[in-house]
């Protein structure tokens, strides 16, 4: 079956039109249709957009580079009529598309105790034909603020509203640099990390036979390079150096530090997990509100050394997005894995971008990453097995790294504890 034609992407409110080597996305809802991104054909069944994301169209499925799993496609006879005409750009139409985008796609209103219909009833009467962009931006911000969802954002040109869960700190370059210097000075006794992948990955051997692997993100491995394949190649270089045959055989334990991790490509985390097991297992199950759970599996990597010994994963509130899906991917890893620190941020889904008719944008999550019991960690984050402070003012002032010390002590026990 050829890829040319019109397709509905189940669970994502998206329609694809593929013709003459060009893929065009349309963002659909009950109130209308807004044209989205385009991509050009770069190979058989593959299309690359302006951000370097490769969309692979196979019979009845769509895959995105860096995003595990696939999305179901259903052929349509023609483009929906709403997608053939422009939408009005007035403030009320922008409001309706904004509200409807969350109504149809956001899975967590009940868990967060938010009555989204009551929100509409409160805010829609405030919007009129003469409502300014400033007023609309402020109103949208006010509407989504109670969600405290780090994967929700309102964007208008240079203006950007986003926030993290109360009591947590958003990861960023300044915090990352501060923590790395602290770790090198305090935990590594003044030794510098061996850095890889654009500085996003660092490694050091520890006295006693353990190793320390710090990962501050799952993107940015190759400068401004946008190709996922290039990021994978850079990650492989790092893993080949860190988990070489000698270390894979001799390490007595491995600390993986994700406490300051801004996320990125979920698939890069799975790529690492493949080097940490000699048996296949399921990392998690992924679905939207309208699709069936899809198992995302972790097969052992082939042709490279594998480390299957005990692991201590350090997490905190600044462990975000792909940092969290990687943490989740290690929960059911065969062997001993223990989590130390504080709960992660609590956002797992890819962000769904919605462009409003007036040109403003909103980002929101629409996917659920299910654990073995069929629930998610959204909102609350993945809890640690062992709680310890993570980079608090007191920890810095008193030159303490309680989570690191606890992880090291656990790994040095004769029989390292694990837990799910």
Coordinates of N, CA, C and O in Angstrom, one line a residue, residues 8 12 138 158 213 262 308 396 399:
X8 N -5.7 9.5 8.9 CA -5.9 10.0 10.2 C -5.0 9.3 11.2 O -4.8 8.1 11.1
X12 N -4.2 11.3 18.2 CA -3.3 12.5 18.2 C -4.0 13.7 17.5 O -3.4 14.7 17.4
X138 N -2.6 36.2 28.6 CA -2.7 36.2 30.1 C -3.9 35.3 30.5 O -3.7 34.5 31.5
X158 N 8.0 35.7 21.3 CA 9.0 35.6 22.3 C 8.5 35.3 23.7 O 9.2 35.0 24.7
X213 N 27.9 7.4 36.4 CA 27.5 7.9 35.1 C 26.5 9.0 35.3 O 25.4 8.8 35.8
X262 N 17.1 17.4 31.7 CA 16.1 18.1 31.0 C 15.3 17.4 30.0 O 14.5 17.9 29.3
X308 N 25.3 -6.0 33.5 CA 24.1 -6.5 34.1 C 24.2 -6.5 35.6 O 23.3 -7.1 36.3
X396 N 24.1 21.9 49.9 CA 25.2 22.7 49.4 C 26.0 23.4 50.5 O 27.3 23.3 50.5
X399 N 28.1 21.0 52.4 CA 28.9 20.1 51.6 C 28.5 18.7 51.7 O 29.4 17.8 51.8

